[in-house]
C-alpha cells in the first residue's frame, strides 16, 4: 500500500476521533449548562418555600424563580403569557427528583406524587397477556361529555380494542390477535394529582378552546376500582377448544410458536389472570382496599379563557383540616361547602337585554372558573371517628359526601 494512502487513512481516522471528542465536549458542556440552570431554579425554589415556611409575610415574590426556571429544551418562562399549570407542576417535580437522583442524596424523601401505571395488553383470542410499567406524576382525564370524576376514571381504564388492521402480536404467539390495550394504577402515590383536560385544539379554527361544562368530583375517592386489583375483567369470547390456536398456523407464521396459549409459559404473559386480583399472572395480586382510599386535599382553579386567565387554589391545611383560598397575595378562609359553586363549572342563568326588542330575557352563560387540577391525599386508616364513616365504594365517594349536591 503506498505510504500516501496509509497517511490519508490515518488522517481520516484521526479526524473521526477528533470529531467524536468535539461532539462529546459539546454534549458535556450542554449537560453542565443544564445542570447549572437547574441548580439556579432549585435554589430559587428552596428560597420560595423557606420564606413561606419561616416568614411572617403573607406572600413571597417568586419572580426570581420564574426568571431562572426553564422548560424542557432550555426555553425560559415568558411571564406575560399564560402558562399551563399541569405542565409546570410536572416540570417542577421532574426537576427536583432528577437532580436528587444525580446527586444521590442518601436520605432524600420519596416523591409523594410518583405512582406506577400498569399498561396491559390482553388478547381476546388466547390467554396471552403482557404488562409494561410506567411511572406517572399525574393522570390526565377527559372532561368533555363527562358528568363527573368517576365517569372520567371509568373511561381512563376502559382502554381500546385493537382489531382488524390493528391486531397485535403477543410474545409466545406466532399470529396477530385481537386484543384490548388499557392502563390502570399499579401503585398509587401518597398524593395523586388528577389533571382535568379542559383545554383542547379546535382544528377547524386552529385555536385553543376551554371546556367549561359542569364536572363534579367527590371529597372521598376510592381508587380501588381503577387499580390492577379492582379493574373489571376483560370478557374473552373464545371457546375452550380455541385455546390451542396459538400452536396452529398463524397469520404469517409456521405454527411453531413458543407459547402454548394455556398459561404454561411466562406468567407475565400467559397467566390466567383477568386483572381483577384473582389471577396467576404478574399483572394480578391481592390488594388492600384501605390503601386506595383518598380524601380531597386541594384544587387548582382556572378562571378565564384558553388564551388568557388566572390560577388560584383552595387547600385543606393544618391539623384542624380547615380550608383556605390562596389567590396571589391573598390568603383567606374558605368554606368547603362552596366547592361545587366555585369548582364544578357549568353555566348559570342571567338576565340580558334583547337587542331587537329591548326586553329582558333569560340566557345561559358559561361559568368560567372551574377546577383544573385535583389533589387527593391517601387517608391514614387508624381508627375512624364515628362521624367519619368509610370512604366510598366502587361507585365512587361515600353517600354522605359533603361535595354532593342536595337532592
XYZ file of C-alpha atoms in Angstrom:
407
model
C 0.000 0.000 0.000
C 1.517 3.379 -0.981
C 2.559 5.427 2.008
C 0.442 8.405 0.922
C -2.710 6.189 1.037
C -1.767 4.987 4.506
C -1.271 8.582 5.629
C -4.677 9.554 4.249
C -6.309 6.661 6.107
C -4.619 7.618 9.369
C -5.602 11.264 8.884
C -9.226 10.258 8.239
C -9.259 8.065 11.339
C -7.710 10.884 13.377
C -10.334 13.349 12.095
C -13.129 10.937 13.054
C -11.746 10.638 16.571
C -11.341 14.418 16.839
C -14.954 14.807 15.697
C -16.154 12.334 18.344
C -14.153 14.171 21.013
C -15.559 17.536 19.925
C -19.086 16.124 19.932
C -18.560 14.662 23.414
C -17.229 18.020 24.637
C -20.260 19.865 23.254
C -22.616 17.346 24.868
C -20.797 17.602 28.205
C -20.928 21.403 28.085
C -24.657 21.312 27.322
C -25.299 18.927 30.222
C -23.199 21.114 32.545
C -25.104 24.217 31.431
C -28.429 22.456 32.026
C -27.300 21.288 35.480
C -26.266 24.842 36.406
C -29.607 26.202 35.198
C -31.445 23.506 37.157
C -29.382 24.322 40.247
C -30.311 28.010 39.948
C -34.007 27.160 39.640
C -33.830 24.736 42.575
C -32.013 27.295 44.715
C -34.739 29.836 43.983
C -37.427 27.221 44.668
C -35.854 26.485 48.062
C -35.946 30.199 48.840
C -39.638 30.306 47.952
C -40.512 27.514 50.373
C -38.105 28.774 53.048
C -39.799 32.181 53.062
C -43.277 30.649 53.009
C -42.388 28.379 55.917
C -40.275 30.656 58.069
C -41.549 34.136 57.352
C -44.479 36.024 58.834
C -45.231 37.590 55.471
C -48.446 36.527 53.742
C -46.759 36.089 50.343
C -43.416 35.840 48.576
C -42.411 37.346 45.240
C -41.395 34.364 43.094
C -40.197 36.476 40.164
C -36.572 35.394 40.598
C -37.606 31.733 40.499
C -39.583 32.287 37.289
C -36.593 34.039 35.699
C -34.360 31.037 36.442
C -36.925 28.328 35.652
C -36.567 26.588 32.284
C -38.946 24.433 30.298
C -37.555 21.251 28.687
C -35.167 22.267 25.939
C -33.993 25.304 27.888
C -36.898 27.601 26.977
C -37.351 30.422 29.528
C -40.717 31.291 31.031
C -42.488 34.208 29.379
C -44.173 35.719 32.419
C -46.522 37.870 30.343
C -48.082 34.751 28.785
C -50.456 32.245 30.361
C -48.636 29.015 31.211
C -50.146 25.569 31.764
C -50.326 24.669 35.475
C -50.152 20.908 34.881
C -47.084 21.176 32.642
C -45.456 23.485 35.187
C -46.139 21.102 38.082
C -44.773 18.123 36.141
C -41.641 20.058 35.219
C -41.017 21.144 38.817
C -41.479 17.579 40.110
C -39.119 16.212 37.459
C -36.605 18.970 38.170
C -36.484 18.161 41.879
C -36.208 14.411 41.576
C -33.880 14.259 38.571
C -31.432 16.459 40.464
C -31.930 14.444 43.621
C -31.039 11.237 41.769
C -27.981 12.768 40.128
C -26.654 13.942 43.493
C -27.593 10.628 45.137
C -28.868 12.078 48.394
C -28.923 9.171 50.862
C -31.864 10.491 52.914
C -33.878 12.169 50.179
C -37.645 11.982 50.704
C -39.759 9.932 48.331
C -41.617 11.571 45.508
C -45.061 11.786 47.086
C -46.631 12.364 43.651
C -44.951 9.410 41.906
C -47.135 6.415 41.082
C -46.874 3.456 38.721
C -49.237 2.556 35.891
C -49.740 -0.912 34.500
C -50.073 -0.750 30.708
C -51.806 -4.005 29.843
C -52.343 -5.734 26.519
C -54.849 -8.584 26.840
C -55.546 -10.981 23.976
C -59.219 -11.667 23.286
C -58.392 -14.806 21.286
C -55.891 -16.550 23.551
C -54.890 -16.440 27.205
C -51.875 -14.236 26.489
C -51.347 -11.015 28.434
C -48.487 -8.572 28.718
C -47.690 -5.695 31.038
C -45.434 -2.653 30.857
C -44.930 -0.479 33.923
C -44.793 3.299 33.578
C -44.239 5.977 36.192
C -46.583 8.942 36.460
C -46.836 12.137 38.498
C -50.379 12.998 37.353
C -53.246 11.373 35.476
C -54.863 13.341 32.638
C -58.619 12.728 32.462
C -61.189 13.618 29.810
C -63.765 16.227 30.822
C -65.731 16.646 27.597
C -69.111 14.850 27.764
C -68.297 13.532 31.237
C -70.536 14.448 34.175
C -68.103 13.636 36.971
C -64.736 12.280 38.025
C -65.906 8.676 38.260
C -67.054 8.654 34.635
C -63.680 10.080 33.602
C -61.801 7.406 35.582
C -64.021 4.676 34.111
C -63.071 5.874 30.630
C -59.382 6.036 31.590
C -59.213 2.323 32.498
C -61.633 1.137 29.791
C -58.935 1.041 27.147
C -59.336 0.365 23.435
C -59.808 -2.715 21.284
C -57.093 -3.412 18.710
C -58.656 -5.391 15.863
C -58.764 -5.620 12.063
C -55.595 -3.928 10.774
C -54.551 -3.031 14.307
C -54.204 -6.584 15.609
C -51.089 -7.167 17.713
C -48.521 -9.918 18.014
C -48.080 -11.122 21.572
C -44.976 -12.793 22.935
C -45.208 -16.561 22.615
C -47.866 -16.412 19.903
C -46.939 -16.577 16.176
C -50.067 -14.875 14.865
C -51.619 -11.476 15.312
C -54.630 -11.375 17.605
C -57.423 -9.021 18.584
C -56.555 -7.513 21.948
C -57.544 -4.846 24.449
C -54.967 -2.265 25.437
C -55.601 -0.399 28.686
C -53.898 1.310 31.611
C -54.708 1.033 35.298
C -52.990 2.016 38.526
C -50.475 -0.479 39.890
C -49.054 1.696 42.652
C -50.879 4.797 43.841
C -48.787 7.618 45.325
C -49.425 9.214 48.747
C -50.836 12.243 46.912
C -52.387 11.678 43.485
C -52.770 14.574 41.059
C -55.695 14.404 38.628
C -55.443 16.717 35.626
C -58.797 17.651 34.094
C -58.308 18.191 30.358
C -60.324 21.386 29.936
C -58.241 22.707 27.027
C -58.111 21.332 23.503
C -57.232 22.483 19.992
C -60.092 23.161 17.594
C -58.581 22.057 14.277
C -61.229 23.909 12.279
C -60.136 27.258 13.673
C -56.666 26.111 14.859
C -57.299 27.796 18.186
C -57.226 26.583 21.771
C -60.658 26.178 23.354
C -61.639 25.803 27.001
C -64.341 23.374 28.147
C -66.439 24.990 30.894
C -69.050 22.227 31.217
C -70.040 21.056 34.691
C -67.755 18.360 36.066
C -68.338 17.089 39.602
C -65.852 15.390 41.922
C -66.235 13.906 45.433
C -64.429 14.694 48.653
C -63.803 10.982 49.302
C -62.439 8.874 46.459
C -61.989 5.118 46.209
C -59.284 4.335 43.634
C -59.522 0.553 44.095
C -61.845 0.056 41.069
C -59.163 1.695 38.901
C -56.277 -0.405 40.221
C -54.820 -3.651 38.857
C -56.711 -5.405 41.664
C -60.120 -3.870 41.104
C -60.345 -3.042 37.396
C -63.146 -5.007 35.670
C -62.008 -8.193 33.920
C -61.875 -8.288 30.139
C -64.520 -10.571 28.653
C -62.972 -13.135 26.348
C -65.320 -14.880 23.943
C -63.187 -17.764 22.705
C -64.262 -21.358 23.144
C -62.105 -23.777 25.134
C -61.043 -25.665 22.013
C -59.721 -22.426 20.525
C -57.096 -22.022 23.227
C -54.645 -24.099 21.220
C -54.875 -21.820 18.207
C -51.582 -20.215 19.156
C -49.924 -23.508 18.214
C -51.858 -23.711 14.977
C -50.989 -21.992 11.733
C -50.522 -18.299 12.362
C -51.425 -15.382 10.145
C -47.948 -15.209 8.725
C -46.056 -17.879 10.625
C -45.488 -21.626 10.504
C -47.355 -22.522 13.681
C -44.245 -23.182 15.747
C -44.907 -20.620 18.429
C -43.060 -20.901 21.721
C -46.057 -20.435 23.988
C -48.836 -22.983 24.316
C -51.547 -20.431 24.941
C -52.679 -22.255 28.064
C -50.952 -20.295 30.754
C -47.937 -22.591 30.963
C -45.406 -20.082 29.753
C -44.026 -16.927 31.364
C -46.618 -15.877 33.928
C -46.212 -12.226 32.995
C -47.601 -13.014 29.539
C -49.594 -16.224 29.750
C -51.192 -16.173 33.182
C -54.893 -16.857 33.543
C -55.435 -13.602 35.405
C -58.020 -11.129 34.219
C -56.862 -8.060 36.105
C -59.289 -8.430 38.999
C -56.898 -9.705 41.633
C -57.834 -13.360 41.225
C -55.377 -14.479 38.576
C -51.988 -16.085 38.491
C -50.130 -13.664 36.212
C -47.793 -10.902 37.360
C -50.446 -8.328 36.442
C -52.592 -9.584 39.303
C -52.340 -9.695 43.056
C -54.235 -9.171 46.253
C -54.594 -5.514 47.146
C -55.590 -3.978 50.467
C -58.627 -1.859 49.731
C -57.921 0.606 52.547
C -54.729 1.701 50.806
C -56.807 3.023 47.903
C -58.980 5.439 49.897
C -58.301 9.153 49.321
C -59.597 12.499 50.542
C -59.558 15.766 48.619
C -56.576 17.872 49.685
C -56.606 20.767 47.219
C -57.960 22.183 43.976
C -56.217 24.402 41.434
C -58.833 26.537 39.691
C -58.511 28.238 36.320
C -60.649 31.259 35.601
C -60.772 32.803 32.157
C -60.400 31.576 28.602
C -57.944 29.270 26.854
C -55.782 32.176 25.740
C -55.723 34.110 28.997
C -56.753 33.640 32.576
C -55.682 33.223 36.159
C -54.926 30.349 38.530
C -55.684 30.170 42.249
C -56.118 27.362 44.762
C -58.311 26.001 47.528
C -56.287 23.909 50.001
C -57.116 21.942 53.147
C -54.370 22.971 55.587
C -53.269 22.407 59.170
C -54.078 19.736 61.695
C -57.632 21.021 62.009
C -58.221 20.484 58.261
C -59.529 23.988 57.681
C -59.780 25.160 54.090
C -58.217 28.348 52.728
C -58.163 30.158 49.400
C -54.694 31.018 48.051
C -55.073 33.764 45.463
C -51.839 35.613 44.704
C -51.075 37.716 47.796
C -54.390 36.989 49.464
C -54.973 34.018 51.773
C -58.497 33.852 53.154
C -60.587 31.212 54.947
C -62.749 29.134 52.627
C -65.929 27.186 53.287
C -65.590 23.776 51.517
C -69.354 23.636 51.038
C -68.708 26.277 48.355
C -66.572 23.875 46.284
C -69.421 22.868 43.924
C -70.173 26.504 43.125
C -66.519 27.521 42.861
C -65.004 24.486 41.147
C -67.505 22.351 39.221
C -68.069 24.810 36.372
C -71.151 24.634 34.160
C -73.451 27.504 33.313
C -75.708 29.978 35.088
C -78.818 31.876 34.225
C -78.612 35.625 33.696
C -80.972 38.309 32.502
C -79.926 40.224 29.409
C -81.490 42.763 27.106
C -82.626 41.542 23.709
C -81.041 43.986 21.224
C -84.010 43.673 18.848
C -86.930 44.071 21.244
C -85.296 45.748 24.221
C -86.988 43.219 26.504
C -85.270 41.400 29.349
C -84.760 37.715 28.520
C -83.195 34.777 30.330
C -79.911 33.452 28.976
C -77.320 30.827 29.927
C -73.663 31.839 30.211
C -70.629 29.700 30.990
C -69.128 29.717 34.465
C -65.508 30.346 33.527
C -63.948 29.475 36.902
C -63.570 25.702 37.312
C -61.225 23.028 38.631
C -58.152 22.194 36.569
C -56.018 20.121 38.967
C -57.311 17.938 41.816
C -55.059 16.767 44.645
C -56.208 13.712 46.613
C -54.312 12.527 49.689
C -54.310 8.932 50.901
C -56.367 8.535 54.072
C -54.385 7.295 57.072
C -56.568 4.450 58.365
C -56.044 4.200 62.079
C -59.344 4.295 63.947
C -62.010 6.168 62.010
C -64.124 8.568 64.002
C -67.813 7.627 64.378
C -68.963 10.540 62.231
C -66.387 9.919 59.515
C -67.640 6.578 58.278
C -65.917 4.789 55.450
C -64.835 6.222 52.138
C -66.794 5.467 49.006
C -67.138 2.144 47.284
C -66.593 1.235 43.655
C -69.338 3.662 42.752
C -67.124 6.462 43.973
C -67.471 8.520 47.142
C -69.267 7.978 50.392
C -73.020 8.521 50.398
C -72.683 11.497 52.748
C -70.105 13.249 50.596
C -70.077 16.934 51.590
C -69.445 17.915 47.969
C -72.549 16.155 46.679
C -75.347 18.498 45.707
C -78.506 18.254 47.803
C -81.332 16.409 46.082
